[in-house]
Coordinates of C-alpha atoms (C1' of nucleotides) in Angstrom, one line a residue:
Chain A
M1087 CA 22.7 -41.9 -32.0
L1088 CA 25.8 -41.2 -30.1
L1089 CA 25.6 -42.3 -26.5
I1090 CA 28.7 -40.9 -24.4
E1091 CA 29.4 -42.8 -20.9
L1092 CA 29.2 -40.3 -18.4
Y1093 CA 30.9 -40.3 -15.0
L1094 CA 28.9 -37.7 -12.2
T1095 CA 31.2 -36.2 -10.3
T1096 CA 29.7 -33.8 -7.9
N1097 CA 28.2 -33.7 -4.3
L1098 CA 25.0 -35.4 -5.6
D1099 CA 24.4 -39.1 -4.8
L1100 CA 24.7 -40.5 -8.4
T1101 CA 26.5 -43.3 -9.5
P1102 CA 28.1 -43.5 -12.9
V1103 CA 25.9 -44.1 -15.7
K1104 CA 26.5 -47.2 -17.5
K1105 CA 26.4 -47.7 -21.3
N1106 CA 24.0 -50.5 -20.9
N1107 CA 21.5 -49.0 -18.6
Q1108 CA 21.5 -45.9 -20.1
I1109 CA 18.0 -44.4 -21.2
N1110 CA 18.3 -41.7 -23.8
C1111 CA 15.8 -38.7 -23.7
N1112 CA 13.7 -40.3 -26.6
D1113 CA 13.1 -43.2 -24.5
C1114 CA 12.1 -41.4 -21.6
G1115 CA 8.7 -41.6 -20.1
I1116 CA 8.2 -38.0 -19.8
H1117 CA 10.0 -37.0 -23.2
D1118 CA 7.1 -35.0 -24.1
L1119 CA 7.3 -32.9 -21.1
C1120 CA 11.0 -32.1 -20.5
L1121 CA 13.7 -30.1 -22.2
P1122 CA 13.7 -32.6 -25.5
A1123 CA 9.8 -31.5 -26.3
L1124 CA 11.2 -27.7 -26.5
L1125 CA 14.0 -28.3 -28.3
A1126 CA 12.6 -29.1 -31.9
D1127 CA 15.5 -27.0 -33.3
V1128 CA 18.3 -28.7 -31.4
D1129 CA 20.0 -31.8 -32.4
I1130 CA 18.4 -34.1 -29.8
S1131 CA 21.6 -36.5 -30.3
N1132 CA 23.7 -34.0 -29.3
L1133 CA 21.5 -33.1 -26.2
D1134 CA 21.7 -36.7 -25.1
S1135 CA 25.4 -36.5 -24.9
I1136 CA 24.5 -33.4 -22.7
I1137 CA 21.8 -34.6 -20.3
Q1138 CA 23.3 -36.7 -17.4
R1139 CA 20.5 -38.8 -15.5
S1140 CA 20.7 -40.6 -12.0
S1141 CA 20.7 -43.9 -12.1
R1142 CA 19.4 -44.3 -8.6
S1143 CA 16.9 -42.4 -6.8
I1144 CA 17.2 -39.6 -4.5
N1145 CA 15.7 -40.1 -0.8
K1146 CA 13.1 -37.7 0.5
G1147 CA 14.7 -34.8 2.3
F1148 CA 17.9 -34.8 0.0
H1149 CA 18.9 -31.2 -1.3
I1150 CA 19.7 -30.8 -5.0
F1151 CA 21.2 -27.5 -4.0
N1152 CA 21.2 -24.9 -1.3
T1153 CA 21.0 -20.9 -0.9
G1154 CA 24.7 -19.7 -1.7
D1155 CA 25.7 -22.7 -4.0
S1156 CA 27.3 -22.1 -7.1
F1157 CA 25.1 -22.7 -10.4
Q1158 CA 26.3 -25.9 -11.9
Y1159 CA 23.4 -27.6 -13.3
I1160 CA 19.7 -27.2 -14.6
Y1161 CA 17.7 -30.2 -13.2
A1162 CA 14.8 -31.9 -14.8
V1163 CA 12.5 -34.0 -12.3
R1164 CA 12.2 -37.4 -14.0
S1165 CA 9.9 -39.0 -11.1
G1166 CA 8.8 -37.8 -7.6
A1167 CA 8.3 -34.0 -6.6
F1168 CA 10.7 -31.4 -5.1
K1169 CA 10.0 -28.2 -3.7
S1170 CA 12.0 -24.8 -3.8
Y1171 CA 12.1 -22.4 -0.9
V1172 CA 14.0 -19.2 0.2
N1173 CA 15.0 -18.4 3.7
S1174 CA 14.0 -15.0 5.0
Y1175 CA 16.4 -13.0 7.1
S1176 CA 14.9 -13.9 10.2
G1177 CA 15.4 -17.6 9.1
E1178 CA 11.7 -18.8 8.2
E1179 CA 11.3 -20.8 5.0
Q1180 CA 9.0 -19.6 2.2
I1181 CA 8.2 -22.4 -0.3
F1182 CA 7.4 -20.7 -3.7
S1183 CA 7.2 -23.8 -5.8
F1184 CA 6.4 -27.2 -6.1
H1185 CA 8.1 -29.3 -9.2
L1186 CA 6.5 -32.3 -10.6
P1187 CA 8.0 -34.6 -13.2
G1188 CA 8.9 -33.2 -16.6
E1189 CA 9.7 -29.6 -14.7
L1190 CA 12.9 -27.9 -14.4
I1191 CA 14.6 -26.6 -11.3
G1192 CA 17.4 -24.4 -10.8
L1193 CA 16.6 -21.5 -13.4
D1194 CA 16.6 -18.7 -10.7
A1195 CA 20.5 -18.9 -10.4
I1196 CA 21.1 -17.8 -13.9
Y1197 CA 21.1 -14.2 -12.8
S1198 CA 24.0 -14.3 -10.2
N1199 CA 25.4 -18.0 -10.7
I1200 CA 24.8 -18.4 -7.3
H1201 CA 21.3 -20.1 -6.2
C1202 CA 19.2 -17.9 -4.1
S1203 CA 16.6 -20.8 -3.2
S1204 CA 17.1 -24.4 -2.2
A1205 CA 15.2 -27.3 -3.9
V1206 CA 14.7 -30.6 -1.7
A1207 CA 13.1 -34.1 -2.7
L1208 CA 9.6 -34.2 -1.0
E1209 CA 9.7 -38.1 -1.9
E1210 CA 11.7 -40.7 -3.7
S1211 CA 12.6 -39.0 -6.8
Q1212 CA 14.7 -39.2 -9.9
I1213 CA 16.4 -36.3 -11.8
C1214 CA 18.1 -35.5 -15.1
R1215 CA 20.7 -32.6 -15.1
I1216 CA 22.4 -30.1 -17.7
P1217 CA 25.5 -28.6 -17.1
Y1218 CA 25.3 -24.8 -16.9
E1219 CA 27.9 -24.3 -19.2
F1220 CA 25.7 -25.3 -22.3
L1221 CA 23.7 -22.3 -21.5
D1222 CA 26.4 -20.1 -21.2
E1223 CA 26.9 -17.2 -23.3
N1224 CA 30.2 -18.8 -24.4
S1225 CA 29.1 -22.0 -25.8
V1226 CA 28.4 -22.9 -28.9
G1227 CA 25.4 -24.8 -30.6
S1228 CA 23.3 -24.2 -27.8
E1229 CA 21.4 -21.4 -29.7
G1230 CA 18.1 -23.1 -29.5
L1231 CA 18.6 -24.3 -26.0
K1232 CA 19.2 -21.0 -25.0
S1233 CA 16.1 -19.4 -26.6
Q1234 CA 14.0 -22.2 -25.2
V1235 CA 15.3 -21.9 -21.6
M1236 CA 14.3 -18.2 -21.9
K1237 CA 10.8 -19.2 -22.7
L1238 CA 11.0 -21.3 -19.6
L1239 CA 12.1 -18.4 -17.5
S1240 CA 9.6 -16.4 -19.0
K1241 CA 6.7 -18.9 -18.2
E1242 CA 7.9 -19.3 -14.6
I1243 CA 7.7 -15.3 -14.3
T1244 CA 4.1 -16.0 -15.4
E1245 CA 3.5 -18.7 -13.0
D1246 CA 4.7 -16.7 -10.1
Q1247 CA 2.6 -13.8 -11.0
Q1248 CA -0.3 -16.0 -10.8
L1249 CA 0.6 -17.1 -7.6
L1250 CA 1.2 -13.6 -6.5
M1251 CA -2.4 -13.0 -7.7
Q1252 CA -3.4 -15.9 -5.3
L1253 CA -1.8 -14.8 -2.3
G1254 CA -2.5 -11.3 -2.8
Q1255 CA -6.6 -11.3 -3.2
M1256 CA -8.0 -14.7 -2.7
K1257 CA -9.4 -16.3 0.4
A1258 CA -8.0 -19.4 1.8
K1259 CA -10.9 -21.7 0.3
E1260 CA -9.9 -20.1 -3.0
K1261 CA -6.2 -20.5 -2.5
M1262 CA -6.7 -24.3 -2.0
A1263 CA -8.9 -24.6 -4.7
A1264 CA -6.5 -22.9 -6.9
L1265 CA -3.8 -25.2 -5.8
L1266 CA -5.6 -28.1 -6.4
I1267 CA -6.7 -27.3 -10.0
N1268 CA -3.0 -26.3 -10.5
L1269 CA -1.8 -29.7 -9.5
S1270 CA -4.4 -31.5 -11.5
I1271 CA -3.7 -29.6 -14.5
R1272 CA 0.1 -30.5 -14.2
Y1273 CA -0.8 -34.1 -13.6
E1274 CA -3.0 -34.3 -16.8
A1275 CA -0.2 -32.7 -18.8
R1276 CA 2.1 -35.9 -17.7
N1277 CA -0.9 -38.2 -18.6
L1278 CA -1.4 -39.1 -15.0
P1279 CA -5.0 -39.3 -13.3
H1280 CA -5.7 -35.5 -13.1
D1281 CA -8.8 -36.2 -10.6
L1282 CA -7.2 -38.8 -8.0
F1283 CA -3.6 -38.3 -7.0
T1284 CA -1.5 -38.3 -3.8
L1285 CA -0.2 -34.7 -2.7
P1286 CA 3.6 -34.7 -2.7
M1287 CA 3.7 -32.4 0.0
S1288 CA 2.5 -32.2 3.8
R1289 CA -0.1 -29.6 5.3
G1290 CA 2.5 -27.7 6.8
E1291 CA 4.1 -27.2 3.3
I1292 CA 0.7 -26.1 1.5
A1293 CA 0.1 -23.7 4.2
N1294 CA 3.6 -22.2 3.9
Y1295 CA 3.1 -21.9 -0.1
L1296 CA -0.3 -20.4 0.1
G1297 CA 0.6 -18.2 3.1
L1298 CA -1.8 -20.1 5.8
T1299 CA -1.6 -22.1 8.6
I1300 CA -1.8 -25.5 9.0
E1301 CA -5.0 -25.5 10.9
T1302 CA -6.4 -23.5 8.2
V1303 CA -5.4 -25.8 5.5
S1304 CA -7.0 -28.6 7.5
R1305 CA -10.2 -26.6 7.9
V1306 CA -10.5 -25.9 4.2
F1307 CA -9.9 -29.5 3.2
R1308 CA -12.9 -30.4 5.5
E1309 CA -15.0 -27.7 4.2
L1310 CA -14.4 -28.7 0.7
K1311 CA -14.9 -32.5 1.7
G1312 CA -18.3 -31.0 3.2
Y1313 CA -19.6 -29.8 0.0
G1314 CA -18.6 -32.8 -1.8
F1315 CA -15.7 -31.0 -3.9
I1316 CA -13.2 -33.5 -2.9
K1317 CA -12.5 -36.6 -1.1
I1318 CA -9.3 -36.6 1.1
K1319 CA -7.6 -39.2 3.5
G1320 CA -4.1 -38.2 4.4
K1321 CA -2.3 -37.2 1.3
K1322 CA -4.8 -39.3 -0.9
I1323 CA -6.9 -36.8 -2.7
V1324 CA -9.7 -37.1 -5.1
L1325 CA -11.1 -34.0 -7.2
K1326 CA -14.7 -34.9 -7.4
D1327 CA -16.1 -31.9 -8.4
I1328 CA -13.4 -30.1 -10.6
P1329 CA -15.8 -27.4 -12.0
A1330 CA -16.8 -26.4 -8.6
L1331 CA -13.2 -26.3 -7.7
K1332 CA -12.4 -24.2 -10.8
H1333 CA -15.1 -21.7 -10.1
L1334 CA -13.9 -21.4 -6.3
A1335 CA -10.6 -20.8 -7.8
G1336 CA -11.9 -17.8 -9.9
I1337 CA -11.6 -19.9 -13.2
F1338 CA -14.3 -19.3 -15.5
V1339 CA -16.3 -22.4 -16.6
S1340 CA -20.2 -22.1 -17.1
N1341 CA -22.1 -19.8 -18.9
N1342 CA -24.0 -18.7 -15.6
P1343 CA -21.0 -18.1 -12.8
N1344 CA -23.4 -17.9 -10.2
E1345 CA -25.0 -21.2 -10.6
N1346 CA -22.1 -22.9 -8.6
A1347 CA -22.0 -20.0 -6.1
I1348 CA -21.0 -21.0 -2.7
K1349 CA -20.6 -18.5 0.1
Chain B
M577 CA 29.6 5.8 -33.2
L578 CA 26.9 5.4 -36.2
L579 CA 23.4 6.8 -35.5
I580 CA 20.8 5.8 -37.5
E581 CA 17.5 7.8 -37.9
L582 CA 14.6 5.8 -36.8
Y583 CA 10.8 6.3 -37.6
L584 CA 8.6 4.6 -35.2
T585 CA 5.8 3.1 -36.6
T586 CA 3.5 1.5 -33.8
N587 CA 0.5 2.7 -31.7
L588 CA 2.7 4.1 -29.4
D589 CA 2.7 7.9 -29.5
L590 CA 6.2 8.2 -30.6
T591 CA 7.4 11.1 -33.1
P592 CA 10.1 9.9 -35.4
V593 CA 13.7 10.4 -33.7
K594 CA 15.9 13.1 -35.4
K595 CA 19.3 13.0 -35.7
N596 CA 19.7 16.1 -34.4
N597 CA 18.2 15.5 -30.7
Q598 CA 18.9 11.7 -30.6
I599 CA 20.8 10.6 -27.5
N600 CA 22.8 7.6 -27.8
C601 CA 22.9 5.0 -24.9
N602 CA 26.3 6.2 -23.8
D603 CA 24.8 9.7 -23.2
C604 CA 21.7 8.5 -21.3
G605 CA 21.4 9.6 -17.8
I606 CA 20.5 6.1 -16.7
H607 CA 23.2 4.3 -18.9
D608 CA 24.5 2.7 -15.7
L609 CA 21.4 1.2 -15.2
C610 CA 19.8 0.1 -18.1
L611 CA 20.7 -2.5 -20.9
P612 CA 24.0 -1.2 -22.1
A613 CA 25.4 -1.7 -18.7
L614 CA 24.6 -5.2 -19.0
L615 CA 26.0 -5.8 -22.4
A616 CA 29.8 -5.5 -21.7
D617 CA 30.2 -8.1 -24.1
V618 CA 28.2 -6.5 -27.0
D619 CA 28.9 -3.8 -29.5
I620 CA 27.2 -0.8 -27.9
S621 CA 27.4 1.0 -31.1
N622 CA 25.4 -1.8 -32.8
L623 CA 23.0 -1.3 -29.8
D624 CA 22.5 2.3 -30.4
S625 CA 21.1 1.3 -33.7
I626 CA 18.6 -1.1 -32.4
I627 CA 17.4 0.9 -29.4
Q628 CA 14.7 3.2 -30.0
R629 CA 13.9 6.1 -27.7
S630 CA 10.8 8.1 -27.4
S631 CA 11.3 12.0 -28.2
R632 CA 8.1 12.9 -26.1
S633 CA 6.9 11.8 -22.9
I634 CA 4.0 9.3 -22.5
N635 CA 1.2 10.4 -20.5
K636 CA 0.2 8.9 -17.3
G637 CA -2.4 6.1 -17.9
F638 CA -1.1 5.3 -21.3
H639 CA -0.6 1.7 -21.8
I640 CA 2.6 0.6 -23.5
F641 CA 0.7 -3.0 -24.1
N642 CA -2.1 -4.9 -23.3
T643 CA -2.7 -8.5 -22.1
G644 CA -3.2 -10.3 -25.4
D645 CA -1.0 -7.8 -27.5
S646 CA 1.6 -9.7 -29.6
F647 CA 5.1 -9.3 -28.2
Q648 CA 7.1 -6.8 -30.5
Y649 CA 9.3 -5.0 -28.0
I650 CA 11.1 -4.8 -24.7
Y651 CA 10.9 -1.5 -23.0
A652 CA 13.0 0.2 -20.5
V653 CA 12.1 3.1 -18.4
R654 CA 14.1 6.1 -19.3
S655 CA 12.1 8.4 -16.7
G656 CA 8.8 8.3 -14.7
A657 CA 7.2 5.2 -13.4
F658 CA 5.0 2.1 -14.7
K659 CA 3.0 -0.5 -13.2
S660 CA 2.4 -4.0 -14.7
Y661 CA -0.7 -5.7 -13.7
V662 CA -2.7 -8.9 -14.7
N663 CA -6.5 -9.4 -14.6
S664 CA -8.1 -12.1 -13.0
Y665 CA -10.9 -14.3 -14.6
S666 CA -13.4 -12.4 -12.5
G667 CA -11.9 -9.2 -14.0
E668 CA -9.8 -7.7 -11.1
E669 CA -6.8 -6.2 -11.5
Q670 CA -3.8 -7.5 -9.8
I671 CA -0.5 -5.3 -10.1
F672 CA 2.8 -7.4 -9.5
S673 CA 5.3 -4.8 -10.4
F674 CA 6.1 -1.3 -10.3
H675 CA 8.9 -0.3 -12.9
L676 CA 11.4 2.6 -12.1
P677 CA 14.0 4.1 -14.3
G678 CA 16.5 2.1 -15.6
E679 CA 14.3 -0.9 -15.2
L680 CA 13.0 -3.1 -18.0
I681 CA 9.1 -4.1 -19.2
G682 CA 7.7 -6.8 -21.3
L683 CA 9.7 -9.8 -20.5
D684 CA 6.9 -11.9 -19.6
A685 CA 6.1 -12.4 -23.2
I686 CA 8.9 -14.1 -24.1
Y687 CA 7.3 -17.4 -23.3
S688 CA 4.2 -17.1 -25.4
N689 CA 4.9 -14.4 -27.5
I690 CA 1.9 -12.8 -26.6
H691 CA 1.9 -10.3 -23.5
C692 CA 0.0 -11.9 -20.4
S693 CA 0.1 -8.7 -18.6
S694 CA -0.6 -4.8 -19.2
A695 CA 1.7 -1.9 -18.7
V696 CA 0.7 1.6 -17.9
A697 CA 2.4 4.6 -17.1
L698 CA 1.9 5.8 -13.6
E699 CA 3.2 9.4 -14.3
E700 CA 4.4 11.4 -17.2
S701 CA 7.1 9.3 -18.5
Q702 CA 9.8 8.2 -21.0
I703 CA 10.7 5.0 -22.3
C704 CA 13.2 3.2 -24.7
R705 CA 12.5 0.1 -26.5
I706 CA 14.3 -2.8 -28.3
P707 CA 12.7 -4.9 -31.0
Y708 CA 11.8 -8.4 -29.9
E709 CA 13.2 -9.7 -33.0
F710 CA 16.9 -9.0 -31.8
L711 CA 16.5 -11.7 -29.1
D712 CA 14.7 -14.0 -31.4
E713 CA 16.6 -17.5 -31.5
N714 CA 17.3 -16.9 -35.6
S715 CA 18.8 -13.5 -34.9
V716 CA 22.5 -13.0 -35.1
G717 CA 24.9 -11.2 -33.3
S718 CA 22.5 -10.9 -30.2
E719 CA 24.4 -13.8 -28.4
G720 CA 25.4 -11.4 -25.1
L721 CA 22.0 -9.7 -25.5
K722 CA 20.2 -12.9 -25.1
S723 CA 22.3 -14.1 -22.3
Q724 CA 22.0 -10.7 -20.4
V725 CA 18.1 -11.0 -20.9
M726 CA 18.0 -14.6 -19.5
K727 CA 19.9 -12.9 -16.5
L728 CA 17.1 -10.2 -16.0
L729 CA 14.6 -12.8 -16.4
S730 CA 16.3 -14.6 -13.8
K731 CA 16.5 -11.7 -11.8
E732 CA 12.8 -10.9 -12.3
I733 CA 12.0 -14.5 -11.0
T734 CA 13.9 -13.9 -7.8
E735 CA 12.1 -10.6 -7.2
D736 CA 9.0 -12.2 -7.6
Q737 CA 10.0 -14.6 -5.2
Q738 CA 10.6 -11.8 -2.4
L739 CA 7.6 -10.4 -3.1
L740 CA 5.7 -14.0 -2.9
M741 CA 7.5 -14.1 0.4
Q742 CA 6.0 -10.9 1.6
L743 CA 2.4 -11.7 0.5
G744 CA 2.5 -14.7 1.9
Q745 CA 3.8 -14.2 5.6
M746 CA 4.3 -10.7 6.3
K747 CA 1.7 -8.3 8.2
A748 CA 0.5 -5.3 6.9
K749 CA 3.3 -3.2 8.7
E750 CA 5.9 -5.2 7.4
K751 CA 4.8 -5.3 3.9
M752 CA 4.7 -1.8 3.8
A753 CA 8.1 -1.3 5.6
A754 CA 9.5 -3.7 3.0
L755 CA 7.9 -2.0 -0.1
L756 CA 9.5 1.5 1.1
I757 CA 12.9 -0.1 1.4
N758 CA 12.6 -1.7 -1.8
L759 CA 11.7 1.5 -3.5
S760 CA 14.4 3.4 -1.4
I761 CA 17.1 0.7 -2.7
R762 CA 16.0 1.1 -6.4
Y763 CA 16.1 4.9 -6.1
E764 CA 19.4 4.8 -4.4
A765 CA 20.7 2.5 -7.4
R766 CA 19.8 5.3 -10.0
N767 CA 21.6 7.9 -7.9
L768 CA 18.3 9.6 -6.4
P769 CA 17.8 10.6 -3.0
H770 CA 16.7 7.3 -1.2
D771 CA 15.2 8.8 1.8
L772 CA 13.2 11.3 0.1
F773 CA 11.2 10.4 -2.9
T774 CA 7.6 11.1 -4.5
L775 CA 5.8 7.5 -4.5
P776 CA 4.7 7.0 -8.1
M777 CA 1.5 4.9 -7.2
S778 CA -1.6 5.7 -5.4
R779 CA -2.8 4.4 -2.4
G780 CA -4.9 1.6 -3.9
E781 CA -1.9 0.6 -6.2
I782 CA -0.3 0.0 -3.1
A783 CA -2.6 -1.9 -1.4
N784 CA -3.7 -3.9 -4.4
Y785 CA 0.1 -4.8 -4.8
L786 CA 0.6 -5.8 -1.1
G787 CA -2.8 -7.4 -0.9
L788 CA -4.2 -5.0 1.5
T789 CA -7.0 -2.7 1.5
I790 CA -6.9 1.1 0.8
E791 CA -7.8 1.9 4.3
T792 CA -5.1 -0.4 5.9
V793 CA -2.5 1.2 3.9
S794 CA -3.5 4.5 5.2
R795 CA -3.7 3.4 8.6
V796 CA -0.3 1.6 8.4
F797 CA 1.0 4.9 7.1
R798 CA 0.1 6.9 10.0
E799 CA 1.2 4.4 12.3
L800 CA 4.6 4.5 10.8
K801 CA 4.6 8.3 11.1
G802 CA 3.5 8.0 14.8
Y803 CA 6.6 5.8 15.3
G804 CA 8.7 8.6 13.6
F805 CA 9.9 6.2 11.0
I806 CA 8.4 8.2 8.0
K807 CA 7.1 11.5 7.2
I808 CA 4.4 11.7 4.7
K809 CA 2.0 14.1 3.0
G810 CA 0.3 12.9 -0.1
K811 CA 2.6 11.1 -2.1
K812 CA 5.7 12.8 -0.7
I813 CA 7.6 10.7 1.7
V814 CA 10.5 10.8 3.7
L815 CA 11.9 7.8 5.4
K816 CA 13.4 9.2 8.8
D817 CA 14.5 5.8 10.2
I818 CA 15.7 3.3 7.4
P819 CA 17.4 0.9 10.0
A820 CA 13.7 0.7 11.8
L821 CA 11.9 0.1 8.5
K822 CA 14.4 -2.4 7.7
H823 CA 14.3 -4.1 10.8
L824 CA 10.2 -4.1 10.3
A825 CA 10.7 -5.5 6.7
G826 CA 12.6 -8.5 8.4
I827 CA 16.0 -7.1 7.0
F828 CA 18.9 -7.8 9.7
V829 CA 20.7 -4.5 10.5
S830 CA 21.9 -4.3 14.1
N831 CA 23.6 -6.7 16.2
N832 CA 20.8 -6.9 18.8
P833 CA 17.7 -7.4 16.6
N834 CA 15.4 -6.9 19.4
E835 CA 16.5 -3.4 20.2
N836 CA 14.2 -1.8 17.8
A837 CA 11.4 -4.3 18.4
I838 CA 7.5 -2.7 18.2
K839 CA 5.0 -5.1 18.7
Chain C
dC85 C1' 2.9 -56.0 18.1
dG86 C1' 3.0 -52.1 20.6
dG87 C1' 4.4 -47.8 21.8
dC88 C1' 6.8 -43.3 20.8
dG89 C1' 7.0 -39.0 18.0
dG90 C1' 5.7 -36.3 14.5
dA91 C1' 1.6 -34.9 11.7
dT92 C1' -3.0 -34.0 11.3
dT93 C1' -7.5 -32.6 13.1
dT94 C1' -10.8 -30.0 15.7
dG95 C1' -12.3 -26.8 19.2
dA96 C1' -12.4 -22.2 21.7
dC97 C1' -10.8 -18.1 21.5
dT98 C1' -8.2 -14.0 19.8
dT99 C1' -6.9 -10.6 16.5
dA100 C1' -5.4 -8.5 12.3
dT101 C1' -7.4 -6.6 8.9
dA102 C1' -11.5 -5.9 6.0
dT103 C1' -16.0 -3.8 5.3
dC104 C1' -19.1 0.0 5.6
dA105 C1' -19.8 4.7 6.1
dA106 C1' -18.8 9.2 6.8
dC107 C1' -15.6 13.2 6.1
dA108 C1' -11.5 15.7 4.6
dT109 C1' -8.5 16.5 1.2
dA110 C1' -6.4 17.3 -3.3
dA111 C1' -6.7 17.4 -8.3
dT112 C1' -9.1 18.9 -12.1
dG113 C1' -11.4 21.6 -15.5
dA114 C1' -14.8 25.1 -16.8
Chain D
dT1262 C1' -11.7 31.2 -9.1
dC1263 C1' -14.9 27.7 -7.4
dA1264 C1' -17.8 23.6 -8.3
dT1265 C1' -17.0 19.1 -9.1
dT1266 C1' -14.9 14.6 -8.8
dA1267 C1' -11.2 11.4 -7.4
dT1268 C1' -8.3 10.2 -3.7
dG1269 C1' -7.0 9.6 0.9
dT1270 C1' -8.4 9.6 6.1
dT1271 C1' -10.7 8.1 10.1
dG1272 C1' -13.9 5.9 13.0
dA1273 C1' -17.2 1.8 14.1
dT1274 C1' -17.8 -2.9 13.6
dA1275 C1' -17.9 -7.4 11.3
dT1276 C1' -15.3 -11.5 10.1
dA1277 C1' -11.6 -14.5 8.0
dA1278 C1' -7.9 -16.7 9.5
dG1279 C1' -4.4 -16.8 13.1
dT1280 C1' -3.3 -18.7 17.9
dC1281 C1' -3.3 -21.7 21.7
dA1282 C1' -4.5 -26.3 23.5
dA1283 C1' -6.2 -30.9 23.3
dA1284 C1' -7.3 -35.0 21.1
dT1285 C1' -6.5 -38.3 17.5
dC1286 C1' -4.3 -40.4 13.8
dC1287 C1' -0.3 -42.4 11.3
dG1288 C1' 4.2 -44.3 10.3
dC1289 C1' 8.2 -46.2 12.0
dC1290 C1' 11.2 -48.6 14.9
dG1291 C1' 12.7 -52.0 18.3

DNA sequence: CGGCGGATTTGACTTATATCAACATAATGA
DNA sequence: TCATTATGTTGATATAAGTCAAATCCGCCG
């Protein structure tokens, strides 16, 4: 496989990637969850020369892009977590997505070539990125890549719609259960414990994301703990009764949907 | 320009398009708002042989696709209006989009090749459609088309995120003002009166879309009428004070954002 | 280690919006 | 046309979640 030495030259705090400590996509721990897994039709060795990896981690609070930035890269989370948010006209922040390892960030800018959201690290994180040009209509050899990115875009729409549904008609308790189950499923997909993890976001970020207040988030956690559905201490959470949480979230589980019913 | 006689052969109530009553994209009234406008790089004459037009209108209540249907076409609204919705596990409907003329429907299915939403006509409508194959990764000559659809997908994500913001933190009055302004902008884009139009959707559909109840929608209309911001009778609405509505929706208008302030 | 500041929890109270119920109006169809 | 049904309005009341305020917890830094 051909490996090309890359010198990254952006505002990101990335050091040049050296030949000898370079990891290729095939060796990456989240290979199956990231772009390569979606690129069956594309020559992966070629992809490896396109994808740029950060050699050192990104600090909590570091913005990988801001609203108004020109579209230069698509990012993939290698480790850690990010949030995407937009600012309303009145300046308030609205989080619309949390990004876990193996997930992509920045696709919103394809439309206007300008990012209309900001993305920031919620904790010590590592990322990979692909120059935007490889998705550009004039680029060659990226046919399969473009199709896959279209699928990802489409998937993102589907996910946004699910969130819309949650925000639109669900009660606080249901929204929170839905978030926990959603995180659980995503952690499971990367082969991490799905019933015991550390929430990468603060209570305030959960509240913002779900359209609630911090106090309500706190109270609902207490209530779910009271039911024995979860154990929570700070950001460490254990999902003790996933079927009950799924039921709360409106996800059909048992044959008798009333048997776990809680007012 | 080459025009090809097309026989449409689906579950849609479309009659064969005859040569002599066929309209091509260049002649279409919403040409500037639809796919052709986004396809500067693509040979439009070729597109005209791809796009299929309905010769008769679609009745209110007709579904152009349902959840679970395989992905066969991308649709463009020629006249009328549609809504897209998903059903929750418990069976309730959640509307996430209204589609006005010149807008596309069905892009959500690119990810899984199966529609995960349903689309239904809100009134007597006409549509065009493009077979999905022309976006398929194996298709030739659709490079520009694919790039444009990617942009549309990206745009849709941006729009969904705006709606998310609305649902998440806005009050009922603000949500409704935002919807009215949004419709106004979209009508303006198709060169229709932007301050006087007929709402294509029912009060119940507005309520569902905004995460409110029918009663609240009705009451907020009355309140906005009381302020003199709108005139409304049934589905006919006049936006009498667009700056005030924009201000309510949180869109910055004047230099002194407090001067229109209403509790 | 100890203290400072931000994050979280908890309680008391308020309020926006939902719910329930009755009525009015508009659309539909024989 | 009128009867019938769907859709929209209005009022009274209930409640989920927000607001305000105080207490507690926790991480961080000298």
